[in-house]
Structure formats: structure tokens, C-alpha cells
Amino acid sequence: MNQPTEKLFDSRAQALRQDVRMLGALLGDILKEQGSEALFDRVEAIRGAARRRRKGEAGAEPELVALLADLQVDTTQDVVRAFAAYFFVVNMAERIHRIRRAVESQATGVPQAGSWDAVASQLAEGGVDAKALTAQIAKLQIHPVFTAHPTEATPRAVLVKEQRIARALVNGLMRDTESMSEAVVQQVRNELTAAWQTDEHRSERPSVAEEVEHIVFYLSEVIYRVVPRFYRNLEAALAKVGGPVAEELPAFLSFGSWVGGDMDGNPNVGPDTIRTTLARHQELCLRHYRDELRELFGYLTQSDSMVSVDAALRARIAACRTAYPEICAEIPARFHRMPYRMLLWFISRRIELTAAADAANLYAGPEDFLADLRLIEASLLNNKGAHAGAFLVRRLIRRAQTFGFHLASLDVRQHAAVHRRAVAEILQDPGFAQAPPAVRVARLRAALAQALVVPAQLGADTRRCLDVMQALMDIREDYGDQAVGIFIISMAQGPDDALALLLLARAAGMQAQDGTVALDIAPLFETVDDLASARSTLEALWSDPVYRAHLRSRDDLQYVMLGYSDSNKDSGIGSSRWALHNTQIEIVAAARKAQVHTTLFHGRGGSISRGGGRPRQAILGEPPGAVGGRLRVTEQGEIIHAKFGLRGLAVRTLDIMGAAVLERLARAKKPEVPADWMAAFAEVAAASRKIYRDLVYGEADFVAYFRAATPIDVIERMPIGSRPARRGGLAGIEDLRAIPWVFAWTQSRHILPGWFGVGTGLEAAQARFGMPLLRQMAAQWPAFENLISDVEMALAKSDLEIARR
């Protein structure tokens, strides 16, 4: 490490230590003030003993055990809350430190690893010029999808306080005067004290509507703000390597959500939540547009005597006067010589009337809204107004391109078995759901080839399936095509599952006059066995004439979702990672042969054992052809807060995603992975799967151990999610969702799903292929390196001494 870099590293570490000390001292004062000196002393004694234990000092562990055993019931809760608050402020310091590094990077001109700047420079040095980069950007599609999985228990009131603390600390980074430092400290202390006096635990399960509010907090309060900066960072990076700064780069970033549409195992989600969720999305989206339009109205005061009003803008204002006389009558006469304000008045009122669903004056869709904004932008640029408001108009244009009138598209998910039962009732075929897959396919083809007669009397579950289809038609009509995401079929096992969905859509009247159904269907392959059969399932689906005709109406684009959590729970992390990697290779090959375009949808969770980890490394480690410029990935539970809780972190997260996809797309074709590497990884997977399944599903006493060694019983009762912890009513491992499974092992520091079986797998591969080959794979193959580094991280977080207790 050279001396300047070493000094920078030392200064950064020192700044982080100072933040931790400052926040820790504030928390200590709060504990004394809100609790007692005795509480503070007890917490400090426990913290000191825990640190000495971690360093391996003699006598520290018995001391810690004695301190904890001596806790009285009435003080235990305050001690636990104190440590939770301490970890809250330490994590906050770390997040602010990440923002500090970004600020320093911008100030020094040294790009952060994985940023647009860094990737564009590396590609340019490798011979990819700015023109080629711009062409590749046109192929990008980045689509994070937020889900409401119950591992994030932080209430919105605390999230808002954290935002205010973060803003105060970030302001402190920018201003180092003594008076400002005192003001920052006092503001942080006020927020931390109020947070201490706020109950962070729920007494009842959140409703779906409350989960929607949790997700739209990030979408509307954080991500909405940073989207323009995301594009500015890209434009600046291209400019540094000689790219076009005058051209408008295409909008390739969009967002999705499952909250309000994920029905799999959640009886609280259905057609009503689909409608109310999209209504809430639009309400927030249009409210933000109205606020920005008011801001623009304050800026764009140009008079027609001072600027030249082009013919297109004059014509649009004249057309608005004629089409909307009631709105025109509202505009004060003093604004009639201010062309931008005139058009902004019409735009703003029409946005308000769109929110109110006024059929006479509303915008038909975001495209018309964008057309009006572009007229103002073009006129400003023609009038040397780049620094007189055009920047603000472009900022709103970027947001409107990204969020439309729907904020985030809503995906819908349902279990395949639910659809099978509904089809059985519609076809009046009681044996349909239990019939072999080939029989179901033949039955569905026959039904889809003729006029469908839906029985007048249907059970509640079947009626609910049809009502969901009706809700999707309604939101497409009310909020536009982009508001409707994909329909995901959980536990998809054959082509009949997709055909069943088409039959339900037809039964609900979703079929257009030309016979098409406006629905993108995504089978979800979750277990290792399902992943192994994914290629044959898709090939059978694409060779089916009925489904292939449907796919042609969707531009031959097939979405395929890959499950990380359930495949890990099913067979362990080593087997899961291999199955996911190999399945992507198989799907890409099958799609190329069938001339189908695929978008692989990665169902990643927050933890390593649920597919989480380093997003850049995960993208770069995907097999050739699997990304293709399109990234669709879930962001779940607590990881949403970690990645998108603060604006500085949110834009960094999005930059890393986009830059990694661009890098994969722009680099020359990756060389084929050697056959012996593939065989060695397959050996790791097979051996690790056997020992994992022998323990988890073969050991007679394992369930009893799991329930005794983890707080799963408490997690199952915790009211932190609107859906049950289990898909059914069984008490075994099979029926338990992957999220509480991982959550439980984490609480006791086993973290078993993050590492168990991999050691045995590596030993088997070493015996057959030798250690030099494994080392070569770990050094040169990102897919294998990711597995090793992720398991290494899981082991670093594990503490089997604690687990043993």
C-alpha cells in the first residue's frame, strides 16, 4: 500500500471511529437519563466482557455468562433494547461512512470501485469507446423488485427518525464548524431520545396496507429523489471518456413491487389489495409531480418579451386554451405573458385532475405528460436556459420516465396448486389437479381450443382467482400497461401450470378480440429438483402451440424466476448455487434454440443463504448469456433498508447494479468454463447436498433440535409480517418458509444454512480433482469464488460457542 493511500485509509478509519465514539457517548447519556446509572453500568460491563471474549482473553467468557445469568426479568428488556440501540447507531455510523467515502471520491476524482466512473474508464482503457458504450446502454433494463418478507421489523416512525439523523450527520460532513457540530449532536440526541421512547415492537401483525406503506416509504421518499442523480452519474462518466453529453440517454431504470400482489400462502392478499395498492402508488407519484411542478412554477418566470417562444410551445398553449377553457379561466392575467408558467398551470391542474380521475381533463397516460414537459425543456434550451430551469425540468422528466403514473409495477404471485384446483372446478373435472402433468396439458389444450363456458356457481377460491384477473385488467386500464408486472407461478412443475393461467385469464374475460391475453407469465423454479428440470419444462412449454402463440403476442419474451431461498433450504448452499448456475446455462441454451428472449428474474433474499451478498460480484459471476443487459432481482426484508434506507446509499446501490450489467454487456464474450471446473463444482454440489439432506431431512431428531436450539417458536408468533410463517399447517421443515428458517438459525449464531455441507463438498472435490484445481477455480471463476467468499462470510458471522449454549 503506497503512503498516500495508506494515509487516506487511516483518515477514513479514524473518522468512522470518531463517529462511533460520538454516537456511543450520546447513547450512553440517553441510557443514564432515560434509564439509570445502574442500567448504563450493567450495559457497559456486558459490552466490555463480550469484547474481551471475542479477543480470546482468559476469564472473559465466565464473566459474561455470570453477568447475563444475573439479569433480572424487569431489567432484561432494557438491556436488550440498549444493545439494539447501540447496534443501530454503529450501523448508522457505518452507513454515513459509506456516504463519506462517496463524497471523498467525488472530491478527489478517484472513482469508487464498481461505479459508473470506474467501469466506464476500465472499458475505455480496454478499447470500448464511448460510442459503443452508448449503444450498449440502449440495451439495458434494470428492474429491482421490492418484496414484503418479514425480516424487517423496523416501524416507519423509527425509519423517519433514522432519515433525520442521517441528514444531520451528512450535513455535519459538509460543515465542520464547531457551532454546526454542536447543532448536529443536539439534533441527533433529540432523535435518539425520541426513538428510545418509541415502542419498536408491534402488538399485532401488520396489514397488507401497512406493508405497502413500508415499501412506498423507500420508493417515494428515497428512490424517487435519487433517480435523476443516477442518470447524471452515468452521463458524467460517459463525458469523461468522450461520450455524448448533449444526447438524452434512454431511460432503462424502473421498479417493481410484490407488496399487495403476492398471494402465495397469504390469505390477506387478493383483488382488493391489488387495486388499493396501485391506487396508493399513483396517489404518491402524482403528489410528487404536483410538488415539483409548483417548484418549477416558482423558477420559470421568463417573459415572452425576454425569450423567444417557439412555434411548438405557442401551439400547445393555444391548444390547451381551447381544450381546457375552465382551467384557462383560472390563470391570472399577469401570467399570460409568461409562456412556461402558462403551460405549467395547465400541466399542474391536469395532474391534479388525473389524481381525482376527472375524465374530461385528465392525462391519458404519462406519455402525454412527458410530451408537455419536453416542450418546455426544448424551449428553455433554445433560449440559453440550460442554467435557467432546464436542469429542473430534466430532473422531473427522468422521474416521470421512471415512475410513470404507477410509481412501481405490481407483480402478482400465486401457488400452482391453487390454479390447478380452480381449473378443476371451471372444467368440472374433479380429478384434474391430481392427474399426471401430461393429462393436465391435454385437458387444457382441448379447453383452450374451444369456447369456454364458465359455471355460474363457483367456490370462493375459484372466484377469487377470476377476480384477480379482473383486477389486473382494471389496473391496466386505469394506470397503464407498465403498472402491471408479471404473473409468477410458485412451485411451477410443468407447462400445464402456464396453460392453466391462460385458461383462468380467458375465463375472467381477459382475452382481447384478437385472441391475445395481455399477461406476462413467469414460472418460478424453487427447489433444486425443479431447477434441474427447468430446461425440459420450458422446452415443453415453448413447443406447445397454444402457449407459443401467446408468447409471440408478448414479443417472444419469456420471464423465468429462479428461487434462491427455497433451493438453499431444500439442499444446502453448495448444491443451490450450482443448480442455479447450471440452470441458467441450460435455459440460455434452450432459449437460443427456440428463438425465445428470456429475462431471468433472480429471487434473492438479504442473507447469504437466501442469495444475498455482493450485487456486483453476483452479476459478474453469472454465466455467459444469462444477463444480456437485463437485470430483474428482488430486494427483500431488511436488505431494502440496508441498500435503500439513505439516499446516498440508494444511488450507490443503483450505480453498482447498472454499471455491473453494462460491464457484462460491453466486454468481449467470456471464454467457456473448462469442463473439469464444471465437473468439480458439480462434485461439490452433490456431496454437499447429500450430507445436508441427511442431516436436515434424514436425521430423526433434527426437527426437535432445530426447535430447541433456535427461537423458531418465537419467530412463528412474531407479528412482523402479514402472512404466516408456514405455507400449510405441518410442523416439519418442508412446510416452513425459507425466511423464518434462515432467521431462526441467525438468531442463535448457528447460521447453518450459510455453510453446512460445503466443507464435505470441497473435500470430495479435492479427493477427485486435487486442491490446485480448486484454488484455480476460486481465483479465476467468479461463480465459484462467490460461493467460497460468501461461505467465508457466513462462517465469520457464526459463533458455535454461542450456538452450543
JSON list of N, CA, C and O in Angstrom, two decimals, residues 27-71:
[
{"chain": "A", "resi": 27, "resn": "LEU", "atom": "N", "xyz": [-25.55, 7.83, 23.18]},
{"chain": "A", "resi": 27, "resn": "LEU", "atom": "CA", "xyz": [-26.44, 6.77, 23.64]},
{"chain": "A", "resi": 27, "resn": "LEU", "atom": "C", "xyz": [-26.22, 6.50, 25.12]},
{"chain": "A", "resi": 27, "resn": "LEU", "atom": "O", "xyz": [-27.19, 6.26, 25.86]},
{"chain": "A", "resi": 28, "resn": "GLY", "atom": "N", "xyz": [-24.96, 6.55, 25.56]},
{"chain": "A", "resi": 28, "resn": "GLY", "atom": "CA", "xyz": [-24.70, 6.35, 26.98]},
{"chain": "A", "resi": 28, "resn": "GLY", "atom": "C", "xyz": [-25.39, 7.41, 27.84]},
{"chain": "A", "resi": 28, "resn": "GLY", "atom": "O", "xyz": [-25.99, 7.09, 28.88]},
{"chain": "A", "resi": 29, "resn": "ASP", "atom": "N", "xyz": [-25.34, 8.66, 27.39]},
{"chain": "A", "resi": 29, "resn": "ASP", "atom": "CA", "xyz": [-26.04, 9.72, 28.13]},
{"chain": "A", "resi": 29, "resn": "ASP", "atom": "C", "xyz": [-27.55, 9.47, 28.17]},
{"chain": "A", "resi": 29, "resn": "ASP", "atom": "O", "xyz": [-28.21, 9.72, 29.18]},
{"chain": "A", "resi": 30, "resn": "ILE", "atom": "N", "xyz": [-28.09, 8.98, 27.05]},
{"chain": "A", "resi": 30, "resn": "ILE", "atom": "CA", "xyz": [-29.52, 8.71, 26.99]},
{"chain": "A", "resi": 30, "resn": "ILE", "atom": "C", "xyz": [-29.89, 7.57, 27.93]},
{"chain": "A", "resi": 30, "resn": "ILE", "atom": "O", "xyz": [-30.93, 7.63, 28.60]},
{"chain": "A", "resi": 31, "resn": "LEU", "atom": "N", "xyz": [-29.05, 6.53, 28.00]},
{"chain": "A", "resi": 31, "resn": "LEU", "atom": "CA", "xyz": [-29.32, 5.42, 28.92]},
{"chain": "A", "resi": 31, "resn": "LEU", "atom": "C", "xyz": [-29.36, 5.90, 30.37]},
{"chain": "A", "resi": 31, "resn": "LEU", "atom": "O", "xyz": [-30.22, 5.47, 31.16]},
{"chain": "A", "resi": 32, "resn": "LYS", "atom": "N", "xyz": [-28.43, 6.77, 30.71]},
{"chain": "A", "resi": 32, "resn": "LYS", "atom": "CA", "xyz": [-28.42, 7.31, 32.08]},
{"chain": "A", "resi": 32, "resn": "LYS", "atom": "C", "xyz": [-29.65, 8.16, 32.33]},
{"chain": "A", "resi": 32, "resn": "LYS", "atom": "O", "xyz": [-30.28, 8.07, 33.39]},
{"chain": "A", "resi": 33, "resn": "GLU", "atom": "N", "xyz": [-30.01, 8.99, 31.34]},
{"chain": "A", "resi": 33, "resn": "GLU", "atom": "CA", "xyz": [-31.13, 9.92, 31.52]},
{"chain": "A", "resi": 33, "resn": "GLU", "atom": "C", "xyz": [-32.48, 9.20, 31.51]},
{"chain": "A", "resi": 33, "resn": "GLU", "atom": "O", "xyz": [-33.34, 9.44, 32.35]},
{"chain": "A", "resi": 34, "resn": "GLN", "atom": "N", "xyz": [-32.65, 8.30, 30.54]},
{"chain": "A", "resi": 34, "resn": "GLN", "atom": "CA", "xyz": [-33.94, 7.63, 30.38]},
{"chain": "A", "resi": 34, "resn": "GLN", "atom": "C", "xyz": [-34.06, 6.37, 31.23]},
{"chain": "A", "resi": 34, "resn": "GLN", "atom": "O", "xyz": [-35.18, 5.95, 31.54]},
{"chain": "A", "resi": 35, "resn": "GLY", "atom": "N", "xyz": [-32.93, 5.77, 31.55]},
{"chain": "A", "resi": 35, "resn": "GLY", "atom": "CA", "xyz": [-32.94, 4.58, 32.40]},
{"chain": "A", "resi": 35, "resn": "GLY", "atom": "C", "xyz": [-32.38, 4.90, 33.76]},
{"chain": "A", "resi": 35, "resn": "GLY", "atom": "O", "xyz": [-33.06, 5.48, 34.61]},
{"chain": "A", "resi": 36, "resn": "SER", "atom": "N", "xyz": [-31.11, 4.56, 33.95]},
{"chain": "A", "resi": 36, "resn": "SER", "atom": "CA", "xyz": [-30.45, 4.83, 35.23]},
{"chain": "A", "resi": 36, "resn": "SER", "atom": "C", "xyz": [-28.96, 4.62, 35.06]},
{"chain": "A", "resi": 36, "resn": "SER", "atom": "O", "xyz": [-28.50, 4.01, 34.09]},
{"chain": "A", "resi": 37, "resn": "GLU", "atom": "N", "xyz": [-28.20, 5.12, 36.05]},
{"chain": "A", "resi": 37, "resn": "GLU", "atom": "CA", "xyz": [-26.76, 4.87, 36.05]},
{"chain": "A", "resi": 37, "resn": "GLU", "atom": "C", "xyz": [-26.49, 3.38, 36.13]},
{"chain": "A", "resi": 37, "resn": "GLU", "atom": "O", "xyz": [-25.56, 2.86, 35.53]},
{"chain": "A", "resi": 38, "resn": "ALA", "atom": "N", "xyz": [-27.36, 2.67, 36.89]},
{"chain": "A", "resi": 38, "resn": "ALA", "atom": "CA", "xyz": [-27.17, 1.23, 37.05]},
{"chain": "A", "resi": 38, "resn": "ALA", "atom": "C", "xyz": [-27.33, 0.51, 35.71]},
{"chain": "A", "resi": 38, "resn": "ALA", "atom": "O", "xyz": [-26.60, -0.43, 35.39]},
{"chain": "A", "resi": 39, "resn": "LEU", "atom": "N", "xyz": [-28.31, 0.95, 34.92]},
{"chain": "A", "resi": 39, "resn": "LEU", "atom": "CA", "xyz": [-28.52, 0.34, 33.59]},
{"chain": "A", "resi": 39, "resn": "LEU", "atom": "C", "xyz": [-27.29, 0.59, 32.73]},
{"chain": "A", "resi": 39, "resn": "LEU", "atom": "O", "xyz": [-26.79, -0.33, 32.06]},
{"chain": "A", "resi": 40, "resn": "PHE", "atom": "N", "xyz": [-26.80, 1.80, 32.72]},
{"chain": "A", "resi": 40, "resn": "PHE", "atom": "CA", "xyz": [-25.62, 2.13, 31.93]},
{"chain": "A", "resi": 40, "resn": "PHE", "atom": "C", "xyz": [-24.43, 1.28, 32.35]},
{"chain": "A", "resi": 40, "resn": "PHE", "atom": "O", "xyz": [-23.71, 0.73, 31.50]},
{"chain": "A", "resi": 41, "resn": "ASP", "atom": "N", "xyz": [-24.21, 1.17, 33.67]},
{"chain": "A", "resi": 41, "resn": "ASP", "atom": "CA", "xyz": [-23.07, 0.38, 34.16]},
{"chain": "A", "resi": 41, "resn": "ASP", "atom": "C", "xyz": [-23.21, -1.08, 33.77]},
{"chain": "A", "resi": 41, "resn": "ASP", "atom": "O", "xyz": [-22.22, -1.73, 33.40]},
{"chain": "A", "resi": 42, "resn": "ARG", "atom": "N", "xyz": [-24.41, -1.62, 33.86]},
{"chain": "A", "resi": 42, "resn": "ARG", "atom": "CA", "xyz": [-24.61, -3.02, 33.51]},
{"chain": "A", "resi": 42, "resn": "ARG", "atom": "C", "xyz": [-24.33, -3.25, 32.01]},
{"chain": "A", "resi": 42, "resn": "ARG", "atom": "O", "xyz": [-23.68, -4.21, 31.63]},
{"chain": "A", "resi": 43, "resn": "VAL", "atom": "N", "xyz": [-24.85, -2.36, 31.18]},
{"chain": "A", "resi": 43, "resn": "VAL", "atom": "CA", "xyz": [-24.63, -2.49, 29.73]},
{"chain": "A", "resi": 43, "resn": "VAL", "atom": "C", "xyz": [-23.14, -2.40, 29.41]},
{"chain": "A", "resi": 43, "resn": "VAL", "atom": "O", "xyz": [-22.62, -3.19, 28.60]},
{"chain": "A", "resi": 44, "resn": "GLU", "atom": "N", "xyz": [-22.44, -1.45, 30.02]},
{"chain": "A", "resi": 44, "resn": "GLU", "atom": "CA", "xyz": [-21.01, -1.31, 29.77]},
{"chain": "A", "resi": 44, "resn": "GLU", "atom": "C", "xyz": [-20.23, -2.53, 30.23]},
{"chain": "A", "resi": 44, "resn": "GLU", "atom": "O", "xyz": [-19.28, -2.97, 29.56]},
{"chain": "A", "resi": 45, "resn": "ALA", "atom": "N", "xyz": [-20.62, -3.11, 31.37]},
{"chain": "A", "resi": 45, "resn": "ALA", "atom": "CA", "xyz": [-19.94, -4.30, 31.87]},
{"chain": "A", "resi": 45, "resn": "ALA", "atom": "C", "xyz": [-20.12, -5.47, 30.90]},
{"chain": "A", "resi": 45, "resn": "ALA", "atom": "O", "xyz": [-19.17, -6.21, 30.60]},
{"chain": "A", "resi": 46, "resn": "ILE", "atom": "N", "xyz": [-21.34, -5.63, 30.40]},
{"chain": "A", "resi": 46, "resn": "ILE", "atom": "CA", "xyz": [-21.62, -6.72, 29.45]},
{"chain": "A", "resi": 46, "resn": "ILE", "atom": "C", "xyz": [-20.86, -6.49, 28.15]},
{"chain": "A", "resi": 46, "resn": "ILE", "atom": "O", "xyz": [-20.25, -7.41, 27.58]},
{"chain": "A", "resi": 47, "resn": "ARG", "atom": "N", "xyz": [-20.87, -5.27, 27.68]},
{"chain": "A", "resi": 47, "resn": "ARG", "atom": "CA", "xyz": [-20.18, -4.95, 26.41]},
{"chain": "A", "resi": 47, "resn": "ARG", "atom": "C", "xyz": [-18.68, -5.20, 26.54]},
{"chain": "A", "resi": 47, "resn": "ARG", "atom": "O", "xyz": [-18.05, -5.77, 25.64]},
{"chain": "A", "resi": 48, "resn": "GLY", "atom": "N", "xyz": [-18.11, -4.79, 27.66]},
{"chain": "A", "resi": 48, "resn": "GLY", "atom": "CA", "xyz": [-16.67, -5.00, 27.87]},
{"chain": "A", "resi": 48, "resn": "GLY", "atom": "C", "xyz": [-16.30, -6.47, 27.93]},
{"chain": "A", "resi": 48, "resn": "GLY", "atom": "O", "xyz": [-15.32, -6.90, 27.32]},
{"chain": "A", "resi": 49, "resn": "ALA", "atom": "N", "xyz": [-17.13, -7.26, 28.64]},
{"chain": "A", "resi": 49, "resn": "ALA", "atom": "CA", "xyz": [-16.85, -8.69, 28.74]},
{"chain": "A", "resi": 49, "resn": "ALA", "atom": "C", "xyz": [-16.99, -9.36, 27.38]},
{"chain": "A", "resi": 49, "resn": "ALA", "atom": "O", "xyz": [-16.21, -10.27, 27.03]},
{"chain": "A", "resi": 50, "resn": "ALA", "atom": "N", "xyz": [-18.00, -8.93, 26.59]},
{"chain": "A", "resi": 50, "resn": "ALA", "atom": "CA", "xyz": [-18.20, -9.52, 25.27]},
{"chain": "A", "resi": 50, "resn": "ALA", "atom": "C", "xyz": [-17.02, -9.21, 24.35]},
{"chain": "A", "resi": 50, "resn": "ALA", "atom": "O", "xyz": [-16.57, -10.07, 23.59]},
{"chain": "A", "resi": 51, "resn": "ARG", "atom": "N", "xyz": [-16.48, -8.00, 24.43]},
{"chain": "A", "resi": 51, "resn": "ARG", "atom": "CA", "xyz": [-15.33, -7.64, 23.60]},
{"chain": "A", "resi": 51, "resn": "ARG", "atom": "C", "xyz": [-14.11, -8.46, 24.00]},
{"chain": "A", "resi": 51, "resn": "ARG", "atom": "O", "xyz": [-13.36, -8.95, 23.15]},
{"chain": "A", "resi": 52, "resn": "ARG", "atom": "N", "xyz": [-13.90, -8.63, 25.32]},
{"chain": "A", "resi": 52, "resn": "ARG", "atom": "CA", "xyz": [-12.74, -9.41, 25.76]},
{"chain": "A", "resi": 52, "resn": "ARG", "atom": "C", "xyz": [-12.90, -10.88, 25.37]},
{"chain": "A", "resi": 52, "resn": "ARG", "atom": "O", "xyz": [-11.92, -11.55, 25.03]},
{"chain": "A", "resi": 53, "resn": "ARG", "atom": "N", "xyz": [-14.13, -11.39, 25.42]},
{"chain": "A", "resi": 53, "resn": "ARG", "atom": "CA", "xyz": [-14.36, -12.77, 24.98]},
{"chain": "A", "resi": 53, "resn": "ARG", "atom": "C", "xyz": [-14.01, -12.93, 23.51]},
{"chain": "A", "resi": 53, "resn": "ARG", "atom": "O", "xyz": [-13.40, -13.92, 23.10]},
{"chain": "A", "resi": 54, "resn": "ARG", "atom": "N", "xyz": [-14.42, -11.94, 22.70]},
{"chain": "A", "resi": 54, "resn": "ARG", "atom": "CA", "xyz": [-14.16, -12.03, 21.26]},
{"chain": "A", "resi": 54, "resn": "ARG", "atom": "C", "xyz": [-12.66, -12.01, 20.98]},
{"chain": "A", "resi": 54, "resn": "ARG", "atom": "O", "xyz": [-12.19, -12.62, 20.01]},
{"chain": "A", "resi": 55, "resn": "LYS", "atom": "N", "xyz": [-11.89, -11.34, 21.83]},
{"chain": "A", "resi": 55, "resn": "LYS", "atom": "CA", "xyz": [-10.43, -11.30, 21.66]},
{"chain": "A", "resi": 55, "resn": "LYS", "atom": "C", "xyz": [-9.75, -12.54, 22.22]},
{"chain": "A", "resi": 55, "resn": "LYS", "atom": "O", "xyz": [-8.54, -12.70, 22.07]},
{"chain": "A", "resi": 56, "resn": "GLY", "atom": "N", "xyz": [-10.56, -13.38, 22.91]},
{"chain": "A", "resi": 56, "resn": "GLY", "atom": "CA", "xyz": [-9.99, -14.62, 23.43]},
{"chain": "A", "resi": 56, "resn": "GLY", "atom": "C", "xyz": [-9.30, -14.47, 24.77]},
{"chain": "A", "resi": 56, "resn": "GLY", "atom": "O", "xyz": [-8.48, -15.33, 25.15]},
{"chain": "A", "resi": 57, "resn": "GLU", "atom": "N", "xyz": [-9.59, -13.39, 25.52]},
{"chain": "A", "resi": 57, "resn": "GLU", "atom": "CA", "xyz": [-8.94, -13.17, 26.81]},
{"chain": "A", "resi": 57, "resn": "GLU", "atom": "C", "xyz": [-9.44, -14.19, 27.82]},
{"chain": "A", "resi": 57, "resn": "GLU", "atom": "O", "xyz": [-10.63, -14.52, 27.87]},
{"chain": "A", "resi": 58, "resn": "ALA", "atom": "N", "xyz": [-8.53, -14.66, 28.63]},
{"chain": "A", "resi": 58, "resn": "ALA", "atom": "CA", "xyz": [-8.87, -15.66, 29.65]},
{"chain": "A", "resi": 58, "resn": "ALA", "atom": "C", "xyz": [-9.85, -15.08, 30.66]},
{"chain": "A", "resi": 58, "resn": "ALA", "atom": "O", "xyz": [-9.72, -13.94, 31.11]},
{"chain": "A", "resi": 59, "resn": "GLY", "atom": "N", "xyz": [-10.83, -15.86, 31.05]},
{"chain": "A", "resi": 59, "resn": "GLY", "atom": "CA", "xyz": [-11.80, -15.46, 32.07]},
{"chain": "A", "resi": 59, "resn": "GLY", "atom": "C", "xyz": [-12.94, -14.60, 31.57]},
{"chain": "A", "resi": 59, "resn": "GLY", "atom": "O", "xyz": [-13.88, -14.32, 32.31]},
{"chain": "A", "resi": 60, "resn": "ALA", "atom": "N", "xyz": [-12.88, -14.16, 30.29]},
{"chain": "A", "resi": 60, "resn": "ALA", "atom": "CA", "xyz": [-13.92, -13.26, 29.79]},
{"chain": "A", "resi": 60, "resn": "ALA", "atom": "C", "xyz": [-15.26, -13.98, 29.63]},
{"chain": "A", "resi": 60, "resn": "ALA", "atom": "O", "xyz": [-16.31, -13.42, 29.95]},
{"chain": "A", "resi": 61, "resn": "GLU", "atom": "N", "xyz": [-15.20, -15.23, 29.13]},
{"chain": "A", "resi": 61, "resn": "GLU", "atom": "CA", "xyz": [-16.47, -15.93, 28.90]},
{"chain": "A", "resi": 61, "resn": "GLU", "atom": "C", "xyz": [-17.21, -16.22, 30.19]},
{"chain": "A", "resi": 61, "resn": "GLU", "atom": "O", "xyz": [-18.42, -15.96, 30.28]},
{"chain": "A", "resi": 62, "resn": "PRO", "atom": "N", "xyz": [-16.55, -16.76, 31.24]},
{"chain": "A", "resi": 62, "resn": "PRO", "atom": "CA", "xyz": [-17.28, -16.96, 32.51]},
{"chain": "A", "resi": 62, "resn": "PRO", "atom": "C", "xyz": [-17.84, -15.65, 33.07]},
{"chain": "A", "resi": 62, "resn": "PRO", "atom": "O", "xyz": [-18.94, -15.63, 33.64]},
{"chain": "A", "resi": 63, "resn": "GLU", "atom": "N", "xyz": [-17.08, -14.57, 32.89]},
{"chain": "A", "resi": 63, "resn": "GLU", "atom": "CA", "xyz": [-17.56, -13.27, 33.37]},
{"chain": "A", "resi": 63, "resn": "GLU", "atom": "C", "xyz": [-18.83, -12.85, 32.64]},
{"chain": "A", "resi": 63, "resn": "GLU", "atom": "O", "xyz": [-19.81, -12.39, 33.26]},
{"chain": "A", "resi": 64, "resn": "LEU", "atom": "N", "xyz": [-18.83, -13.04, 31.31]},
{"chain": "A", "resi": 64, "resn": "LEU", "atom": "CA", "xyz": [-20.01, -12.67, 30.52]},
{"chain": "A", "resi": 64, "resn": "LEU", "atom": "C", "xyz": [-21.20, -13.54, 30.89]},
{"chain": "A", "resi": 64, "resn": "LEU", "atom": "O", "xyz": [-22.32, -13.05, 31.04]},
{"chain": "A", "resi": 65, "resn": "VAL", "atom": "N", "xyz": [-20.95, -14.84, 31.05]},
{"chain": "A", "resi": 65, "resn": "VAL", "atom": "CA", "xyz": [-22.04, -15.75, 31.43]},
{"chain": "A", "resi": 65, "resn": "VAL", "atom": "C", "xyz": [-22.63, -15.33, 32.77]},
{"chain": "A", "resi": 65, "resn": "VAL", "atom": "O", "xyz": [-23.86, -15.31, 32.95]},
{"chain": "A", "resi": 66, "resn": "ALA", "atom": "N", "xyz": [-21.78, -14.96, 33.73]},
{"chain": "A", "resi": 66, "resn": "ALA", "atom": "CA", "xyz": [-22.26, -14.55, 35.05]},
{"chain": "A", "resi": 66, "resn": "ALA", "atom": "C", "xyz": [-23.08, -13.27, 34.98]},
{"chain": "A", "resi": 66, "resn": "ALA", "atom": "O", "xyz": [-24.12, -13.14, 35.64]},
{"chain": "A", "resi": 67, "resn": "LEU", "atom": "N", "xyz": [-22.61, -12.32, 34.18]},
{"chain": "A", "resi": 67, "resn": "LEU", "atom": "CA", "xyz": [-23.34, -11.05, 34.04]},
{"chain": "A", "resi": 67, "resn": "LEU", "atom": "C", "xyz": [-24.73, -11.28, 33.45]},
{"chain": "A", "resi": 67, "resn": "LEU", "atom": "O", "xyz": [-25.70, -10.65, 33.90]},
{"chain": "A", "resi": 68, "resn": "LEU", "atom": "N", "xyz": [-24.82, -12.15, 32.46]},
{"chain": "A", "resi": 68, "resn": "LEU", "atom": "CA", "xyz": [-26.11, -12.40, 31.82]},
{"chain": "A", "resi": 68, "resn": "LEU", "atom": "C", "xyz": [-27.03, -13.23, 32.70]},
{"chain": "A", "resi": 68, "resn": "LEU", "atom": "O", "xyz": [-28.24, -13.02, 32.75]},
{"chain": "A", "resi": 69, "resn": "ALA", "atom": "N", "xyz": [-26.44, -14.19, 33.42]},
{"chain": "A", "resi": 69, "resn": "ALA", "atom": "CA", "xyz": [-27.25, -15.03, 34.29]},
{"chain": "A", "resi": 69, "resn": "ALA", "atom": "C", "xyz": [-27.82, -14.23, 35.46]},
{"chain": "A", "resi": 69, "resn": "ALA", "atom": "O", "xyz": [-28.88, -14.58, 36.01]},
{"chain": "A", "resi": 70, "resn": "ASP", "atom": "N", "xyz": [-27.15, -13.15, 35.82]},
{"chain": "A", "resi": 70, "resn": "ASP", "atom": "CA", "xyz": [-27.57, -12.34, 36.96]},
{"chain": "A", "resi": 70, "resn": "ASP", "atom": "C", "xyz": [-28.66, -11.33, 36.60]},
{"chain": "A", "resi": 70, "resn": "ASP", "atom": "O", "xyz": [-29.17, -10.63, 37.47]},
{"chain": "A", "resi": 71, "resn": "LEU", "atom": "N", "xyz": [-29.00, -11.25, 35.31]},
{"chain": "A", "resi": 71, "resn": "LEU", "atom": "CA", "xyz": [-30.02, -10.27, 34.91]},
{"chain": "A", "resi": 71, "resn": "LEU", "atom": "C", "xyz": [-31.38, -10.62, 35.49]},
{"chain": "A", "resi": 71, "resn": "LEU", "atom": "O", "xyz": [-31.82, -11.77, 35.42]}
]
